[in-house]
Amino acid sequence: MQELSLNILDIAQNSIKAGADLVRIEIEIDRAENRMRIAVIDNGCGMDEATLERVVDPFYTTRTTRKVGLGVPFFKMASEMAGGQFSIRSAPGEGTAVEATFQWDHVDRMPLGDMAATYCSLVMVSEGTDFVYTHRVDGRSFTADSREFRAVLEGVPLSAPDVQAFIRDYIRENTEEISGGAYE
Amino acid sequence: MKSLAELQAIKEKMKGSIGLREEDKNCKRIVVGMATCGIAAGARPVLTAFAEEVAKRGLTQDVMVSQTGCIGICQYEPVVEVFVPGEQKVTYVKMTAEKAARVVEEHIVGGNVVKEYTIGASAK
């Protein structure tokens, strides 16, 4: 993975497969504290303790067609090589919360990348799941909430091209605004 | 700054033009592999390119763009499967946004498989 937004897309796919109807994606950047936190929190089926212990192991997967599962280990690695910490909390029936922190100015911290593209890809192909994306930078924040978008759209699909373009620009412009600079 | 009022305007413009697509047998399907292997190899821009190309040509009623997980040929990612009713499934490999545009033009619209991008051509 070359940018963290791709790890987020990948981790959120697990939430969709877990049957979540709501996925919260949180990004918090605190430049004074030199810290970034990324969380993907879903209300899907969750995991029992035995499974939870194994998901960070690259040689564990729920799939039966192959023997490796690299999504979670990649994200963990991205965080740990940038001086951060990684955790997963989960319980059957209660959903899963994946959280990673990063040292903001660490030389090995990958760029966040194109979160607008990640969000658009997620809502384009998952009609049954809503995504609430909150982006905070130094205390300022904005939220993109697919439930709000759907309420306005009254049946016009989130995958409609004009809607996709709107959501992409909405995220880009708001991210620029709260970051006080160009979109990453 | 974009606001939800703008989204409201998009809805007003589109309302009525959106017929509910019937998920029937006549619908062509483009399925992009979006597991870890696909995403790492560049599936996100490929998915976006297919959606945009289908929209640009006004085919959203006849063509469905969707995603799937890993189908087990990770070394060929990004992998895209095209299902045309009544025809054999076509598996395109090592896809890019540029290749996506050509697949829509030649295969989806023109009915001719872009052989050089298929797994058969790639494996040779």
Coordinates of C-alpha atoms in Angstrom, one line a residue:
Chain A
M1 CA 0.0 0.0 0.0
Q2 CA 1.4 3.4 -0.9
E3 CA -1.0 5.6 1.0
L4 CA -3.0 5.2 4.2
S5 CA -6.3 5.9 2.5
L6 CA -5.8 2.6 0.7
N7 CA -5.3 0.8 4.0
I8 CA -8.5 2.4 5.2
L9 CA -10.4 1.3 2.1
D10 CA -9.1 -2.3 2.7
I11 CA -10.0 -2.3 6.4
A12 CA -13.5 -0.9 5.6
Q13 CA -14.0 -3.8 3.2
N14 CA -13.8 -6.1 6.2
S15 CA -16.6 -4.1 7.9
I16 CA -18.8 -4.5 4.8
K17 CA -18.1 -8.3 4.8
A18 CA -18.9 -8.4 8.5
G19 CA -22.4 -7.2 7.6
A20 CA -22.1 -3.7 9.1
D21 CA -24.8 -1.2 8.2
L22 CA -22.8 1.6 9.7
V23 CA -19.1 2.2 9.5
R24 CA -17.4 5.2 11.1
I25 CA -14.0 6.3 9.7
E26 CA -12.2 8.8 11.9
I27 CA -9.0 10.7 11.1
E28 CA -7.6 12.9 13.7
I29 CA -4.5 15.0 13.1
D30 CA -2.9 17.0 16.0
R31 CA 0.1 18.7 14.7
A32 CA 1.0 20.3 18.0
E33 CA 1.1 16.8 19.6
N34 CA 2.8 15.4 16.4
R35 CA 0.2 12.7 16.3
M36 CA -2.3 11.2 13.8
R37 CA -5.0 8.7 14.7
I38 CA -7.0 6.6 12.3
A39 CA -10.0 4.5 13.4
V40 CA -12.4 2.3 11.5
I41 CA -15.4 1.4 13.7
D42 CA -18.2 -0.8 12.6
N43 CA -21.4 -2.4 13.9
G44 CA -20.8 -5.7 12.0
C45 CA -20.8 -9.2 13.4
G46 CA -17.6 -8.8 15.4
M47 CA -15.1 -11.6 16.3
D48 CA -14.6 -13.9 19.2
E49 CA -11.4 -13.7 21.3
A50 CA -9.7 -16.6 19.5
T51 CA -10.2 -15.0 16.1
L52 CA -9.2 -11.6 17.4
E53 CA -5.9 -12.9 18.6
R54 CA -5.1 -14.2 15.1
V55 CA -6.1 -11.4 12.8
V56 CA -2.8 -9.6 13.1
D57 CA -1.1 -12.8 11.9
P58 CA -0.4 -12.6 8.2
F59 CA -0.8 -16.4 8.0
Y60 CA -4.3 -16.2 9.3
T61 CA -7.3 -15.6 7.1
T62 CA -11.0 -16.5 7.2
R63 CA -10.8 -17.4 3.5
T64 CA -10.4 -21.0 2.5
T65 CA -9.1 -20.4 -1.1
R66 CA -5.7 -19.3 0.1
K67 CA -3.5 -19.2 3.2
V68 CA -2.6 -15.5 3.8
G69 CA -4.5 -12.4 5.0
L70 CA -2.5 -9.3 4.7
G71 CA -5.0 -6.4 5.2
V72 CA -4.8 -6.0 9.0
P73 CA -1.0 -6.8 9.2
F74 CA -0.3 -4.2 6.5
F75 CA -2.2 -1.5 8.5
K76 CA -0.5 -2.5 11.7
M77 CA 2.9 -2.4 10.1
A78 CA 2.2 1.1 8.6
S79 CA 1.4 2.4 12.1
E80 CA 4.3 0.7 13.9
M81 CA 6.9 1.7 11.4
A82 CA 5.8 5.3 11.9
G83 CA 6.3 5.3 15.7
G84 CA 2.6 4.5 16.3
Q85 CA 0.5 1.9 18.0
F86 CA -2.2 -0.5 16.6
S87 CA -5.2 -2.1 18.3
I88 CA -8.3 -4.0 17.5
R89 CA -11.3 -4.3 19.8
S90 CA -14.1 -6.6 18.9
A91 CA -16.8 -8.8 20.4
P92 CA -19.4 -11.1 18.7
G93 CA -22.5 -9.2 17.9
E94 CA -21.0 -5.9 18.9
G95 CA -18.8 -4.9 16.0
T96 CA -15.2 -4.2 15.5
A97 CA -13.0 -1.1 16.1
V98 CA -9.6 -0.9 14.4
E99 CA -7.4 1.9 15.6
A100 CA -3.9 3.0 14.6
T101 CA -1.8 5.9 15.6
F102 CA 1.1 7.5 13.9
Q103 CA 3.9 10.0 14.7
W104 CA 2.9 12.8 12.3
D105 CA 6.4 13.9 11.3
H106 CA 7.9 10.4 11.2
V107 CA 9.9 9.9 8.1
D108 CA 8.3 6.5 7.5
R109 CA 4.7 7.7 7.9
M110 CA 2.9 7.1 4.6
P111 CA 0.9 10.0 3.2
L112 CA -2.8 9.9 4.0
G113 CA -3.5 10.1 0.3
D114 CA -6.8 10.4 -1.5
M115 CA -9.5 9.9 1.2
A116 CA -12.1 11.4 -1.2
A117 CA -11.5 8.5 -3.6
T118 CA -11.6 6.0 -0.8
Y119 CA -14.9 7.3 0.5
C120 CA -16.4 7.5 -3.0
S121 CA -15.4 3.9 -3.8
L122 CA -17.0 2.7 -0.6
V123 CA -20.3 4.4 -1.1
M124 CA -20.4 3.6 -4.8
V125 CA -20.5 -0.2 -4.3
S126 CA -22.1 -0.7 -0.9
E127 CA -25.7 0.4 -1.0
G128 CA -26.5 -1.5 2.2
T129 CA -23.8 0.2 4.3
D130 CA -23.6 3.8 5.5
F131 CA -20.3 5.5 6.1
V132 CA -19.6 8.4 8.5
Y133 CA -16.3 9.9 7.8
T134 CA -15.0 12.5 10.3
H135 CA -11.8 14.4 9.6
R136 CA -10.2 16.5 12.4
V137 CA -7.2 18.7 12.1
D138 CA -6.0 20.6 15.1
G139 CA -9.4 20.8 16.6
R140 CA -11.3 21.8 13.4
S141 CA -13.4 19.1 11.8
F142 CA -15.9 18.1 9.2
T143 CA -18.1 15.1 8.6
A144 CA -19.3 13.3 5.4
D145 CA -22.3 11.2 6.4
S146 CA -23.9 9.0 3.7
R147 CA -27.1 8.9 5.7
E148 CA -27.4 12.7 5.3
F149 CA -26.6 12.4 1.6
R150 CA -29.3 9.7 1.1
A151 CA -31.8 11.8 3.0
V152 CA -31.3 14.6 0.6
L153 CA -31.2 12.4 -2.5
E154 CA -34.5 10.6 -1.9
G155 CA -33.7 7.5 -3.9
V156 CA -31.2 8.9 -6.3
P157 CA -28.3 6.5 -5.8
L158 CA -24.9 7.5 -4.3
S159 CA -23.3 5.8 -7.3
A160 CA -24.8 8.4 -9.7
P161 CA -21.9 10.2 -11.4
D162 CA -23.0 13.7 -10.5
V163 CA -23.4 12.6 -6.9
Q164 CA -20.0 11.0 -6.9
A165 CA -18.4 14.2 -8.2
F166 CA -20.3 16.2 -5.5
I167 CA -19.1 13.9 -2.7
R168 CA -15.5 13.9 -4.0
D169 CA -15.3 17.7 -4.1
Y170 CA -17.2 18.1 -0.8
I171 CA -14.5 16.0 0.9
R172 CA -11.6 17.7 -0.9
E173 CA -12.8 21.2 -0.3
N174 CA -13.7 20.7 3.3
T175 CA -10.4 18.9 4.0
E176 CA -8.5 21.8 2.5
E177 CA -10.5 24.3 4.4
I178 CA -9.9 22.7 7.9
S179 CA -6.2 21.9 7.1
G180 CA -5.5 25.4 5.8
G181 CA -3.7 24.1 2.8
A182 CA -3.9 22.1 -0.4
Y183 CA -5.5 18.7 -0.5
E184 CA -2.9 16.0 0.1
Chain B
M1 CA -17.5 25.5 -0.5
K2 CA -19.8 22.6 -1.4
S3 CA -22.9 22.3 0.7
L4 CA -25.8 19.9 0.9
A5 CA -28.0 22.5 -0.9
E6 CA -25.9 21.7 -4.0
L7 CA -26.7 18.0 -3.5
Q8 CA -30.4 19.0 -3.4
A9 CA -30.0 20.6 -6.8
I10 CA -28.4 17.5 -8.2
K11 CA -31.3 15.5 -6.9
E12 CA -33.9 17.8 -8.5
K13 CA -32.1 17.6 -11.8
M14 CA -31.9 13.8 -11.7
K15 CA -35.2 12.9 -10.3
G16 CA -37.3 11.3 -13.0
S17 CA -34.3 10.4 -15.1
I18 CA -33.5 7.6 -12.7
G19 CA -35.4 4.5 -13.6
L20 CA -34.8 1.8 -11.1
R21 CA -32.5 -0.5 -12.8
E22 CA -33.8 -4.0 -13.0
E23 CA -31.3 -6.5 -11.8
D24 CA -32.3 -8.7 -14.6
K25 CA -30.6 -11.1 -16.9
N26 CA -30.0 -8.5 -19.6
C27 CA -27.7 -6.4 -17.4
K28 CA -24.0 -6.5 -18.2
R29 CA -21.8 -6.6 -15.1
I30 CA -18.3 -5.3 -14.6
V31 CA -16.8 -6.7 -11.3
V32 CA -13.6 -5.2 -9.9
G33 CA -11.6 -7.2 -7.3
M34 CA -11.3 -5.0 -4.2
A35 CA -9.5 -7.2 -1.7
T36 CA -6.1 -6.3 -0.2
C37 CA -4.3 -7.6 -3.2
G38 CA -6.4 -5.7 -5.7
I39 CA -6.3 -2.4 -3.7
A40 CA -2.6 -2.6 -3.3
A41 CA -2.1 -3.2 -7.0
G42 CA -4.3 -0.2 -8.0
A43 CA -8.0 -1.3 -8.1
R44 CA -9.4 1.9 -6.7
P45 CA -8.7 4.1 -9.7
V46 CA -9.8 1.2 -12.0
L47 CA -13.2 1.0 -10.2
T48 CA -13.6 4.8 -10.5
A49 CA -12.6 4.7 -14.2
F50 CA -15.2 2.0 -15.0
A51 CA -17.9 3.9 -13.2
E52 CA -17.0 7.2 -14.9
E53 CA -16.7 5.6 -18.4
V54 CA -20.1 3.8 -18.0
A55 CA -21.7 7.1 -16.9
K56 CA -20.1 9.2 -19.6
R57 CA -21.6 6.9 -22.2
G58 CA -25.0 6.9 -20.6
L59 CA -25.0 3.2 -19.9
T60 CA -25.8 3.2 -16.2
Q61 CA -29.2 1.5 -16.9
D62 CA -27.6 -1.4 -18.8
V63 CA -24.3 -1.9 -17.1
M64 CA -23.7 -2.6 -13.4
V65 CA -20.3 -1.8 -11.9
S66 CA -19.6 -3.7 -8.7
Q67 CA -16.9 -5.2 -6.5
T68 CA -15.8 -8.6 -5.3
G69 CA -13.1 -9.9 -3.0
C70 CA -9.9 -11.9 -3.9
I71 CA -10.5 -14.5 -6.6
G72 CA -7.1 -16.1 -6.0
I73 CA -5.0 -14.8 -8.8
C74 CA -3.3 -12.0 -6.8
Q75 CA -0.3 -11.7 -9.1
Y76 CA -2.6 -10.5 -11.9
E77 CA -4.3 -7.8 -9.9
P78 CA -6.1 -5.5 -10.6
V79 CA -8.4 -8.1 -11.9
V80 CA -11.8 -7.3 -13.5
E81 CA -14.4 -9.8 -14.6
V82 CA -16.9 -8.8 -17.3
F83 CA -20.2 -10.7 -17.5
V84 CA -22.3 -10.3 -20.7
P85 CA -25.5 -12.2 -20.7
G86 CA -25.3 -15.3 -22.9
E87 CA -21.6 -15.1 -23.3
Q88 CA -18.6 -16.6 -21.4
K89 CA -17.1 -14.6 -18.6
V90 CA -14.1 -12.6 -19.6
T91 CA -11.3 -12.0 -17.0
Y92 CA -9.1 -8.9 -17.6
V93 CA -5.8 -8.7 -15.7
K94 CA -3.3 -6.0 -14.7
M95 CA -5.9 -3.4 -15.3
T96 CA -5.4 0.4 -15.3
A97 CA -7.8 3.3 -15.7
E98 CA -6.7 3.7 -19.3
K99 CA -7.4 0.0 -20.1
A100 CA -10.8 0.4 -18.4
A101 CA -11.9 3.0 -20.9
R102 CA -10.9 0.8 -23.8
V103 CA -12.7 -2.2 -22.3
V104 CA -15.9 -0.2 -22.0
E105 CA -15.6 1.1 -25.5
E106 CA -14.7 -2.1 -27.3
H107 CA -16.2 -4.8 -25.2
I108 CA -19.2 -3.3 -23.4
V109 CA -20.3 -1.1 -26.3
G110 CA -18.7 -2.8 -29.3
G111 CA -19.1 -6.4 -28.3
N112 CA -15.5 -7.3 -29.0
V113 CA -13.3 -8.7 -26.2
V114 CA -10.0 -6.8 -25.8
K115 CA -8.0 -10.0 -26.1
E116 CA -4.6 -8.5 -25.2
Y117 CA -5.8 -7.5 -21.7
T118 CA -7.3 -10.9 -20.9
I119 CA -5.7 -13.5 -18.6
G120 CA -5.3 -15.8 -21.5
A121 CA -3.1 -13.4 -23.4
S122 CA -1.2 -12.4 -20.2
A123 CA -0.4 -16.0 -19.2
K124 CA 1.3 -16.8 -22.5

